[in-house]
N, C-alpha and C. Protein backbone atom coordinates (compact mmCIF):
# COMPACT_ATOMS: atom_id res chain seq x y z
N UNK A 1 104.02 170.60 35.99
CA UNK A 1 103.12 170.03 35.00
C UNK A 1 103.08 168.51 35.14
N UNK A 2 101.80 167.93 34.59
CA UNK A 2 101.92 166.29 34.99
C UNK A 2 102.06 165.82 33.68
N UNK A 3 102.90 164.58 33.54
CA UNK A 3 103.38 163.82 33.17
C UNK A 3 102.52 162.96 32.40
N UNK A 4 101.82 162.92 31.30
CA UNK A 4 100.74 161.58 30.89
C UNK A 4 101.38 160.82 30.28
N UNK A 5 100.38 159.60 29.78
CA UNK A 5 100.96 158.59 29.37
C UNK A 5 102.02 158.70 28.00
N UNK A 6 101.47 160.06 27.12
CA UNK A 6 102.11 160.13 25.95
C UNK A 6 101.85 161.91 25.91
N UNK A 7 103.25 162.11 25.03
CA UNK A 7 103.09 163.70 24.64
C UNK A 7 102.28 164.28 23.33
N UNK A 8 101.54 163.15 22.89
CA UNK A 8 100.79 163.79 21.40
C UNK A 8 99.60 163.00 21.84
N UNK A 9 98.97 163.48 21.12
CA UNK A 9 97.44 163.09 21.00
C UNK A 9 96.55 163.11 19.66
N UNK A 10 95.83 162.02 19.37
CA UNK A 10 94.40 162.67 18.00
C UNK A 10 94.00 163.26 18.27
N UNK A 11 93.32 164.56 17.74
CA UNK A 11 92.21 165.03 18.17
C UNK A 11 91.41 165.41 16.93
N UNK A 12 89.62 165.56 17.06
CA UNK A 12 89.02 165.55 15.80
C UNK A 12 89.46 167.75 15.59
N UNK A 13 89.37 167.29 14.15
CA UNK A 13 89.99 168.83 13.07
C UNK A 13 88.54 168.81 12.35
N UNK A 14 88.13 170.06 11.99
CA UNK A 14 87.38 170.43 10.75
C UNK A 14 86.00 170.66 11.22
N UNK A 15 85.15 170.60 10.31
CA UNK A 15 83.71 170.09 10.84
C UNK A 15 83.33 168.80 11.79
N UNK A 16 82.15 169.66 12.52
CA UNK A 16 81.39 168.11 13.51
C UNK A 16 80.93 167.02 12.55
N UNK A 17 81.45 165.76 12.72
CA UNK A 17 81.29 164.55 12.22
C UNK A 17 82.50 164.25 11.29
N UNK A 18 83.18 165.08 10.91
CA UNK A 18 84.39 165.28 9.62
C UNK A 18 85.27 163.73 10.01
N UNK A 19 86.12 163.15 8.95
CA UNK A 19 86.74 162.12 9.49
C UNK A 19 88.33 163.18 9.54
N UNK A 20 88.84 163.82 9.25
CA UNK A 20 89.99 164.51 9.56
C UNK A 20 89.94 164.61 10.87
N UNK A 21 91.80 164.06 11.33
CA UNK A 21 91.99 164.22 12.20
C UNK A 21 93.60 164.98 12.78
N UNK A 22 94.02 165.28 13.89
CA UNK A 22 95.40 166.26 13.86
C UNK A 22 96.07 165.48 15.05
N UNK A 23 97.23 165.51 14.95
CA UNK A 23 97.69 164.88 15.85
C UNK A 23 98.92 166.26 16.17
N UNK A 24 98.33 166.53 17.79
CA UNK A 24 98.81 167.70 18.54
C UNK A 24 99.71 167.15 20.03
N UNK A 25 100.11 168.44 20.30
CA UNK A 25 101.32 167.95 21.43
C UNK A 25 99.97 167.85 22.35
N UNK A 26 100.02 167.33 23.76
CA UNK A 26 99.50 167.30 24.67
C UNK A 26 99.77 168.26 25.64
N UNK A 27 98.78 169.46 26.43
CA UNK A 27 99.08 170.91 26.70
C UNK A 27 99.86 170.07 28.15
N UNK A 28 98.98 169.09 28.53
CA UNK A 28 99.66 168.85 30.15
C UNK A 28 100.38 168.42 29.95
N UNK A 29 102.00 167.65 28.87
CA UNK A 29 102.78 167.08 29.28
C UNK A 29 104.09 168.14 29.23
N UNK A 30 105.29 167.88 29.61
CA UNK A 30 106.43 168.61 29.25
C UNK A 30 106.86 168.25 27.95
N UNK A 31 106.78 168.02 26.95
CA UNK A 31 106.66 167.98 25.85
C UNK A 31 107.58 166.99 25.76
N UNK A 32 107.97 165.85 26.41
CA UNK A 32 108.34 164.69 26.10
C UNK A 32 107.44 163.57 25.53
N UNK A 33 108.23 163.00 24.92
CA UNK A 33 106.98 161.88 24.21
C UNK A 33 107.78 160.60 25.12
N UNK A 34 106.97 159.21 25.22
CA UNK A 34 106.45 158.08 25.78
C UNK A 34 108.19 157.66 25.81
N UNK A 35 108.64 156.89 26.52
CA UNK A 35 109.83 155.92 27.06
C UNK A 35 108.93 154.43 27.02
N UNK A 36 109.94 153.40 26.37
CA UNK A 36 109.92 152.06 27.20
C UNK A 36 109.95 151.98 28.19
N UNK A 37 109.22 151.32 29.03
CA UNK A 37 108.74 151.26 30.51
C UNK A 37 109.85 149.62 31.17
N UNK A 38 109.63 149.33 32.02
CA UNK A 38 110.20 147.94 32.07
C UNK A 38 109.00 146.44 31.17
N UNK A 39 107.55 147.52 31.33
CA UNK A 39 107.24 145.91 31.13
C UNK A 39 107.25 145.60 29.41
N UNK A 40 107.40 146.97 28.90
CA UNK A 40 107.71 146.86 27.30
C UNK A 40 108.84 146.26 26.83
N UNK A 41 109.67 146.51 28.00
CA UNK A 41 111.03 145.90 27.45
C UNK A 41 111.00 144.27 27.89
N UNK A 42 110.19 143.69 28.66
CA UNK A 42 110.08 142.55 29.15
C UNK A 42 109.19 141.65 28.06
N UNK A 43 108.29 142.39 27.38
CA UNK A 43 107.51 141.78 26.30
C UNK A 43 108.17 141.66 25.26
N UNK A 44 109.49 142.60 24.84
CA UNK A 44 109.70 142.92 23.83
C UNK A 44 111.04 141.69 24.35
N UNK A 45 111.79 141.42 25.30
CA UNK A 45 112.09 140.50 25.30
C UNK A 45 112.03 139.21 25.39
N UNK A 46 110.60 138.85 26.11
CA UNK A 46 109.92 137.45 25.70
C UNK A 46 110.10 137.81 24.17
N UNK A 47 109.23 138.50 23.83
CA UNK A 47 108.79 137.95 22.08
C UNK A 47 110.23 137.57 21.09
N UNK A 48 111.73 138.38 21.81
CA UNK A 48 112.62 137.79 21.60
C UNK A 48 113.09 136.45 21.61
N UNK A 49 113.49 136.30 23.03
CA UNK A 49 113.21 135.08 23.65
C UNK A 49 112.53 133.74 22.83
N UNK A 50 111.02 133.95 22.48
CA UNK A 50 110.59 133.21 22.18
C UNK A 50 111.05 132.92 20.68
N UNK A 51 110.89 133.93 19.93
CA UNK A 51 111.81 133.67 18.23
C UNK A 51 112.69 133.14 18.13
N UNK A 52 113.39 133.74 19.14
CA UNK A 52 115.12 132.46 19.24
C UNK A 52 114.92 130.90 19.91
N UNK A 53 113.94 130.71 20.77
CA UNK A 53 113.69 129.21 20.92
C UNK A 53 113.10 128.75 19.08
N UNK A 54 112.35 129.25 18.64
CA UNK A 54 111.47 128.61 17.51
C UNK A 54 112.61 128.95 16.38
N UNK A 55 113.49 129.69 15.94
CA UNK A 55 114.39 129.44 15.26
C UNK A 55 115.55 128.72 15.32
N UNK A 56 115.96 128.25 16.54
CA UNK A 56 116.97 127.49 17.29
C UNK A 56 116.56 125.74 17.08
N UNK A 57 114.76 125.66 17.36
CA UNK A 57 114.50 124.72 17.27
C UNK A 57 113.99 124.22 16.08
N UNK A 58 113.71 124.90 14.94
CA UNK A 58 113.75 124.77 13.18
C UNK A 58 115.10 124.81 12.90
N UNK A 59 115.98 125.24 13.11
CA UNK A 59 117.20 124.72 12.33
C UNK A 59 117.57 123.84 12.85
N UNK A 60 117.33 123.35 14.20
CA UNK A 60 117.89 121.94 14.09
C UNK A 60 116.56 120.88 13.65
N UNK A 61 115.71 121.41 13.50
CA UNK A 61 114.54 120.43 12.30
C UNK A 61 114.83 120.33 11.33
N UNK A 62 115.59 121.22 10.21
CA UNK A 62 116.17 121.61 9.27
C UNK A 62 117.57 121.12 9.25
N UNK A 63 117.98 120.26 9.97
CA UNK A 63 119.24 119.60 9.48
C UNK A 63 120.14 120.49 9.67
N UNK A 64 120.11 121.19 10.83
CA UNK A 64 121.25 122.36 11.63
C UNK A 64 121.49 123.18 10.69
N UNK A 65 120.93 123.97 10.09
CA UNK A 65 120.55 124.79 8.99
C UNK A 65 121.60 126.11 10.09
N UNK A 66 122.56 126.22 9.32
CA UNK A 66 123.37 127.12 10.04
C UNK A 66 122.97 128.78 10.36
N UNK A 67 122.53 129.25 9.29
CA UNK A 67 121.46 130.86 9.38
C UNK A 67 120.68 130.54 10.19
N UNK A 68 119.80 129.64 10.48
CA UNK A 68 118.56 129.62 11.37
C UNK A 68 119.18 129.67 13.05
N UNK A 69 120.15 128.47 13.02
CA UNK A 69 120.73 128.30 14.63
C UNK A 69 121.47 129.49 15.19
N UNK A 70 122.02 130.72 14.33
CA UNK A 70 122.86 131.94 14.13
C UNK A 70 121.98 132.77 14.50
N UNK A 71 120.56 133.08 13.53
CA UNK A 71 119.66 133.68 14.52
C UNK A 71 118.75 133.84 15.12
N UNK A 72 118.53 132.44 15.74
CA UNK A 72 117.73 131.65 17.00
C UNK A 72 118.96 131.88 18.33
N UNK A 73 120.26 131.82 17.94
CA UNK A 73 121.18 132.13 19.43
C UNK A 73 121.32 133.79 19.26
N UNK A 74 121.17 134.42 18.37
CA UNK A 74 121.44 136.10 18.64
C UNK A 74 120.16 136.48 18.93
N UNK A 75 119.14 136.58 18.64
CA UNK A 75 117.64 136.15 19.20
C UNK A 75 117.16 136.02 20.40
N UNK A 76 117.70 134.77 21.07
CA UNK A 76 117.76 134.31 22.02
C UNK A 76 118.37 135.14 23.10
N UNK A 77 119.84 135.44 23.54
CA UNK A 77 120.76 135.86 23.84
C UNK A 77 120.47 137.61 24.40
N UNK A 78 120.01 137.91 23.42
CA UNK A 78 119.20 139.52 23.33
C UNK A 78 118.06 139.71 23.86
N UNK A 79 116.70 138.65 23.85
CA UNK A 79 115.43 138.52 24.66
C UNK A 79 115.83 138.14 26.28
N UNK A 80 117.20 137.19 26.46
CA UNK A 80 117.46 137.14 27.78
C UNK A 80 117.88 138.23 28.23
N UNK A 81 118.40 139.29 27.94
CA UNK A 81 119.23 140.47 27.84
C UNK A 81 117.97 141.67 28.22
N UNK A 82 117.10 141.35 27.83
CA UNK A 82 115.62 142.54 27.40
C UNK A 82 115.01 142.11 28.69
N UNK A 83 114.70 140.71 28.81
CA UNK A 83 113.94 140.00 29.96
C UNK A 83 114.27 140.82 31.34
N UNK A 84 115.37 140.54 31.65
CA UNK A 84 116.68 140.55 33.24
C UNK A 84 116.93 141.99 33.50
N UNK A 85 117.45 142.47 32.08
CA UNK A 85 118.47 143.24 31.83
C UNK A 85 119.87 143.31 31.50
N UNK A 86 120.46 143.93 30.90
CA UNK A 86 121.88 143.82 30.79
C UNK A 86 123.23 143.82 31.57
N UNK A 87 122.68 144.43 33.10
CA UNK A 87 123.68 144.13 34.11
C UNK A 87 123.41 142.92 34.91
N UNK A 88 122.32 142.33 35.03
CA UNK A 88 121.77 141.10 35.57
C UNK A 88 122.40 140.11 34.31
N UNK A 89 122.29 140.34 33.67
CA UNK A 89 122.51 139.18 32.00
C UNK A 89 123.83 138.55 32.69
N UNK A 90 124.89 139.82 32.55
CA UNK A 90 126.02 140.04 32.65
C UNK A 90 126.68 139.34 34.13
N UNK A 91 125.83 139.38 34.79
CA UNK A 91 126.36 139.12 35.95
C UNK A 91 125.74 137.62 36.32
N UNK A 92 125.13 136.87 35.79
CA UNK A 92 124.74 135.84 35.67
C UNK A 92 125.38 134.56 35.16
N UNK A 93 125.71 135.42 33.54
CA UNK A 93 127.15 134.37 32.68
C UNK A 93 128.16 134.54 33.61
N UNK A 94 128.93 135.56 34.10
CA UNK A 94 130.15 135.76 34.33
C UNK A 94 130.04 135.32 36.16
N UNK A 95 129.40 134.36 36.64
CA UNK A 95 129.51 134.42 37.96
C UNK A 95 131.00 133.37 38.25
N UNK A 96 131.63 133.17 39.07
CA UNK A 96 132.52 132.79 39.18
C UNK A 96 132.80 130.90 38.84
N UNK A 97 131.52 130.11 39.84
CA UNK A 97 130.97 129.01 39.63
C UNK A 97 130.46 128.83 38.42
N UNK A 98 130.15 129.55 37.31
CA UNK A 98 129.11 129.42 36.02
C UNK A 98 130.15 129.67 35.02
N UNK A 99 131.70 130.06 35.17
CA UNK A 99 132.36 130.06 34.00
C UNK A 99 132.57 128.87 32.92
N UNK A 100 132.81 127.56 33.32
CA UNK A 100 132.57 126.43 32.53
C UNK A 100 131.82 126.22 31.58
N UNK A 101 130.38 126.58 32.60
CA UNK A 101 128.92 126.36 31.70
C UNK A 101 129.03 127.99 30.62
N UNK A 102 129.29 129.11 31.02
CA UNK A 102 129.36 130.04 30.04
C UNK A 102 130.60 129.72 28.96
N UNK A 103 131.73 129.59 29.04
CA UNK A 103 132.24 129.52 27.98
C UNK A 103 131.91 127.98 27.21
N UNK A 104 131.63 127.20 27.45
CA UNK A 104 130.61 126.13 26.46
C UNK A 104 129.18 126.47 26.04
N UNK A 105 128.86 127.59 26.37
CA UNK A 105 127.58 127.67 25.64
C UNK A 105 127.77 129.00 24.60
N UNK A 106 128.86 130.13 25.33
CA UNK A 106 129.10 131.12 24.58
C UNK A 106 130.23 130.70 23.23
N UNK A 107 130.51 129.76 23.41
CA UNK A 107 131.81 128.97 22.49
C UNK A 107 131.10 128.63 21.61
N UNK A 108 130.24 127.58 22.36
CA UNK A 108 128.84 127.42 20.83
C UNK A 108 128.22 127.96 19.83
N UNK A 109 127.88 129.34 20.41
CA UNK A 109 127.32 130.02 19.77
C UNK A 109 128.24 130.69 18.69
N UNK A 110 129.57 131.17 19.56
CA UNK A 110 130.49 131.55 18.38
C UNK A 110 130.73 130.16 17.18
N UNK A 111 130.80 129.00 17.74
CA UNK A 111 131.30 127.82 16.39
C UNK A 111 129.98 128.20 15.58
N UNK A 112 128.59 127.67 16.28
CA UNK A 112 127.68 127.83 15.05
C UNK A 112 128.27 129.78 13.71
N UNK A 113 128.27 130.57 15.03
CA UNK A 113 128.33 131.52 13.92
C UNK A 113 129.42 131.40 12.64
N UNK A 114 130.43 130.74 13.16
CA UNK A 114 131.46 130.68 12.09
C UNK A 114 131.19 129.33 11.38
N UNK A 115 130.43 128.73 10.99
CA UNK A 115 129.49 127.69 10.15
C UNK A 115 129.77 126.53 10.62
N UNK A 116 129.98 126.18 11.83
CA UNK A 116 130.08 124.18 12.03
C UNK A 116 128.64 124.31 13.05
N UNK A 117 127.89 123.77 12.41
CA UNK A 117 126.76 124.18 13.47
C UNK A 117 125.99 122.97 14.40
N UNK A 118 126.63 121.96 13.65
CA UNK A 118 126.51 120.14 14.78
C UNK A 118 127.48 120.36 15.88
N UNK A 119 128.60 120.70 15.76
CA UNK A 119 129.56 121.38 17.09
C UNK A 119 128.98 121.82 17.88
N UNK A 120 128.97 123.33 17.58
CA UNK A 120 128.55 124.44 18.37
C UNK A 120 126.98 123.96 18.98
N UNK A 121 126.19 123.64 18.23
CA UNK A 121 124.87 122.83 19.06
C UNK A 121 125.18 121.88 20.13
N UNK A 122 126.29 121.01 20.16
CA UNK A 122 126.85 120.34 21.07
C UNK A 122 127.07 120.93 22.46
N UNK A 123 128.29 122.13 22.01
CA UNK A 123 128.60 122.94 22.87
C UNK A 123 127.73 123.39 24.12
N UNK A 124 126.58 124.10 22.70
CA UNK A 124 125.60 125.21 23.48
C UNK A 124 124.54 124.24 24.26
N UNK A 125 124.35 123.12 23.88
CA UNK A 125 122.97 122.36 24.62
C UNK A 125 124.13 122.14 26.08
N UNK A 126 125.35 121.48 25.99
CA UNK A 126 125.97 121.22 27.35
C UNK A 126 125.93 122.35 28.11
N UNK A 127 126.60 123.33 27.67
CA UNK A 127 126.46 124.80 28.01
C UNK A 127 125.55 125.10 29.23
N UNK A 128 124.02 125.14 28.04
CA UNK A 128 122.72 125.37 28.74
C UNK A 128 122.34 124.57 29.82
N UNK A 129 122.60 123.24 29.82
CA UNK A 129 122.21 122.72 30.85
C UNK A 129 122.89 122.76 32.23
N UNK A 130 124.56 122.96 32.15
CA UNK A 130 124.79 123.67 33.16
C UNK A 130 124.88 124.61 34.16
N UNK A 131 124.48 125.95 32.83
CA UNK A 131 124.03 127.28 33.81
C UNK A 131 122.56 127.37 34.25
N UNK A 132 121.45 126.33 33.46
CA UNK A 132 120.22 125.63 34.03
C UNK A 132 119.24 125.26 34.92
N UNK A 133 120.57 124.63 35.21
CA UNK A 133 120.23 123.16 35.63
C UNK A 133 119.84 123.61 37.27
N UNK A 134 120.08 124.28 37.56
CA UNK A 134 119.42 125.34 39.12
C UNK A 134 117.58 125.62 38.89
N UNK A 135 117.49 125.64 37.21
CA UNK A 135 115.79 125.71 37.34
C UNK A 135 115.30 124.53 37.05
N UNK A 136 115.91 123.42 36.56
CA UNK A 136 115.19 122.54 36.43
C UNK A 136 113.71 121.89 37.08
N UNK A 137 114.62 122.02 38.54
CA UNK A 137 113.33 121.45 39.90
C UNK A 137 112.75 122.64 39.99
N UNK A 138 112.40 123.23 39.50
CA UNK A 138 111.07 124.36 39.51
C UNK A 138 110.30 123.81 38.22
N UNK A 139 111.21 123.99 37.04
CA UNK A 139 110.87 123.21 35.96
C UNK A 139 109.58 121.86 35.94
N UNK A 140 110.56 121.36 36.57
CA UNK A 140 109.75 119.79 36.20
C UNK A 140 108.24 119.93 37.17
N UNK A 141 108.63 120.35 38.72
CA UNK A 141 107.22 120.54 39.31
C UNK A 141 106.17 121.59 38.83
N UNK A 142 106.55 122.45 37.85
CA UNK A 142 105.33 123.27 37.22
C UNK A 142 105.15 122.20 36.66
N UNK A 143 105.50 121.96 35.58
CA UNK A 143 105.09 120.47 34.78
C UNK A 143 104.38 119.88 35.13
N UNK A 144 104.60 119.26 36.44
CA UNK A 144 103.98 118.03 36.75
C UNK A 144 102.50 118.47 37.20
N UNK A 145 102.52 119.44 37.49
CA UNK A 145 100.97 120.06 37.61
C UNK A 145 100.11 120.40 36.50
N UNK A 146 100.64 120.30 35.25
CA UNK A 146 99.58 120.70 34.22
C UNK A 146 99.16 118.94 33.98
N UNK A 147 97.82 119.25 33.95
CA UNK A 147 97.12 118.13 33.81
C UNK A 147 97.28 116.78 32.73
N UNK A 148 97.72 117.27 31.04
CA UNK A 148 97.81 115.99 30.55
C UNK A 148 99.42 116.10 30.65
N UNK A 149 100.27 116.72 30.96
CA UNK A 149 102.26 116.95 30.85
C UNK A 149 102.32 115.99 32.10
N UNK A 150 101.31 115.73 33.27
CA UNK A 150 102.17 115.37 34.62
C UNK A 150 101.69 113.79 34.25
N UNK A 151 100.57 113.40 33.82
CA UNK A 151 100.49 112.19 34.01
C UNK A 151 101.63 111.40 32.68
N UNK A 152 102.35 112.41 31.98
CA UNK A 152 103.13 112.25 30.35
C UNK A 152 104.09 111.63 31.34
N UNK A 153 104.52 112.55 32.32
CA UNK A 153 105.94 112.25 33.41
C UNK A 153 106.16 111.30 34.06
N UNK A 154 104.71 110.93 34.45
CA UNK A 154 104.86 109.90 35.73
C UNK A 154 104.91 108.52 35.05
N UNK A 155 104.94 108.57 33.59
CA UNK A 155 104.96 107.17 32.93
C UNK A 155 106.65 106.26 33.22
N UNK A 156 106.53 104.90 33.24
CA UNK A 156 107.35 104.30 34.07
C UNK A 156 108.72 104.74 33.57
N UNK A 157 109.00 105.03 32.34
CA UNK A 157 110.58 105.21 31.85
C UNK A 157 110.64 106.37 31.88
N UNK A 158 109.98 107.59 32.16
CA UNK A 158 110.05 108.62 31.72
C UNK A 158 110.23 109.25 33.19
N UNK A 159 109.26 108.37 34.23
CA UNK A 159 109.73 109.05 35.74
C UNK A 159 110.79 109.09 36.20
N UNK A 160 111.45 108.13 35.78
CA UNK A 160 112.99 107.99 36.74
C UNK A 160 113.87 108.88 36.34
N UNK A 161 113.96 108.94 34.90
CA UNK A 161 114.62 110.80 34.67
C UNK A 161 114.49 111.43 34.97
N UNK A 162 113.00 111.94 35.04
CA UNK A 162 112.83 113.02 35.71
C UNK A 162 112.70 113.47 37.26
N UNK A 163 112.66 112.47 37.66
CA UNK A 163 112.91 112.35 39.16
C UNK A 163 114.56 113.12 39.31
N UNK A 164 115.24 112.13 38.45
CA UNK A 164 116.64 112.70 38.55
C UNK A 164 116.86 114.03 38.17
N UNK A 165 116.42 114.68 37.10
CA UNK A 165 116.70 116.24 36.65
C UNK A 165 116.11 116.66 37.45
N UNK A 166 114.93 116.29 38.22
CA UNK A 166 113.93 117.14 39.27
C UNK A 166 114.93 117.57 40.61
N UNK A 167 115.39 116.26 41.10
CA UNK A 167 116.47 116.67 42.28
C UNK A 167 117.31 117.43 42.55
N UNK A 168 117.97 118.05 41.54
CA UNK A 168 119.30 118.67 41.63
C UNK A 168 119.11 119.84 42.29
N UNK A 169 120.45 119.67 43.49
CA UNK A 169 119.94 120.67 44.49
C UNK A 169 121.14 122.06 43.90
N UNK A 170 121.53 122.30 43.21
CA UNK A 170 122.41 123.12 43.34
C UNK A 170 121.67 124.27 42.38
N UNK A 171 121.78 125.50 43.21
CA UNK A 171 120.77 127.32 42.75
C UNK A 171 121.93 127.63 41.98
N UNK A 172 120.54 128.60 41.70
CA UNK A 172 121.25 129.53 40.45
C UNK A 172 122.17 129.98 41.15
C-alpha cells in the first residue's frame, strides 16, 4: 500500500452542496497518521531559535530581567537542538578543543537560571563567542554584501573591527 502525505482526510458528508463535513481514514495509507519530517523539525527549531534570540535580547533591554534571559537561553539551546539535531548538538559542545568555550557559556546559563543574571550574561556572551567565533568570517562577508549593512561596515571605526572578527582563521 502507498504511503500519503497524511492518514485522514475531509471529505464532503450529506447532501450535494451541504457544508457538513467527515473526517475519514485514508483507504491508501497503512493507517498511520503524518510524522515530523526533518524540515518541520528545522522550522520548528528556527522559530525556537529565533524566540530565544528576541527573549535573550529583551531581558537584557529590560535590565537583565532574569525570567526573560532563563527563557531566551532554554529557548535558544532547544531551537539549536531542533535545527542540527541532538547528536550533532551534542557533539559540537562537547568537542575536545570547545570545552572552555562550553563550560562558560553552559555555566552561564546555569548562573542566570539560579537568579544572578549580569554574571551568567557575562559568562554566556564569552562563552558564545568562543564556540563562534569559527562563523564569524562567513558572518561578516554575508554582511558585507547586503547593500545598506556593508557600506554600515566599511565606515572608518567600524572597519578595523571588523576586519579583525572577519579574519579569524580558526573552524568550527
Amino acid at each position: 500500500m502507498e504511503d500519503g502525505p497524511s492518514a485522514w482526510a475531509l471529505h464532503p458528508h450529506g447532501r450535494p452542496g451541504g457544508s457538513t463535513w467527515l473526517l475519514v481514514s485514508d483507504p491508501r495509507s497503512s493507517g498511520r497518521c503524518g510524522h515530523l519530517g526533518s524540515e518541520s523539525t528545522e522550522e520548528i527549531g528556527m522559530g525556537l531559535t529565533g524566540f530565544g534570540v528576541f527573549f535573550l535580547f529583551f531581558g537584557m533591554i529590560l535590565f537583565f530581567d532574569k525570567a526573560l534571559l532563563a527563557i531566551g537561553n532554554v529557548l535558544f539551546v532547544a531551537g539549536l537542538a531542533f535545527v542540527i539535531g541532538l547528536e550533532r548538538t551534542f557533539r559540537f559542545f562537547f568537542q575536545k578543543h570547545k570545552m572552555k568555550a562550553t563550560g562558560f557559556f553552559l555555566g552561564g546559563v546555569f548562573v542566570v537560571l539560579i537568579g544572578w543574571p549580569l554574571i551568567g550574561m557575562i559568562f554566556e556572551i564569552y562563552g558564545f563567542f568562543l564556540l563562534f567565533r569559527g562563523f564569524f568570517p562567513v558572518v561578516v562577508g554575508f554582511i558585507r554584501r547586503v547593500p545598506v549593512l556593508g557600506s554600515l561596515l566599511n565606515l572608518p571605526g567600524i572597519r578595523s573591527f571588523v576586519d579583525k572578527v572577519g579574519e579569524s582563521n580558526n573552524m568550527v
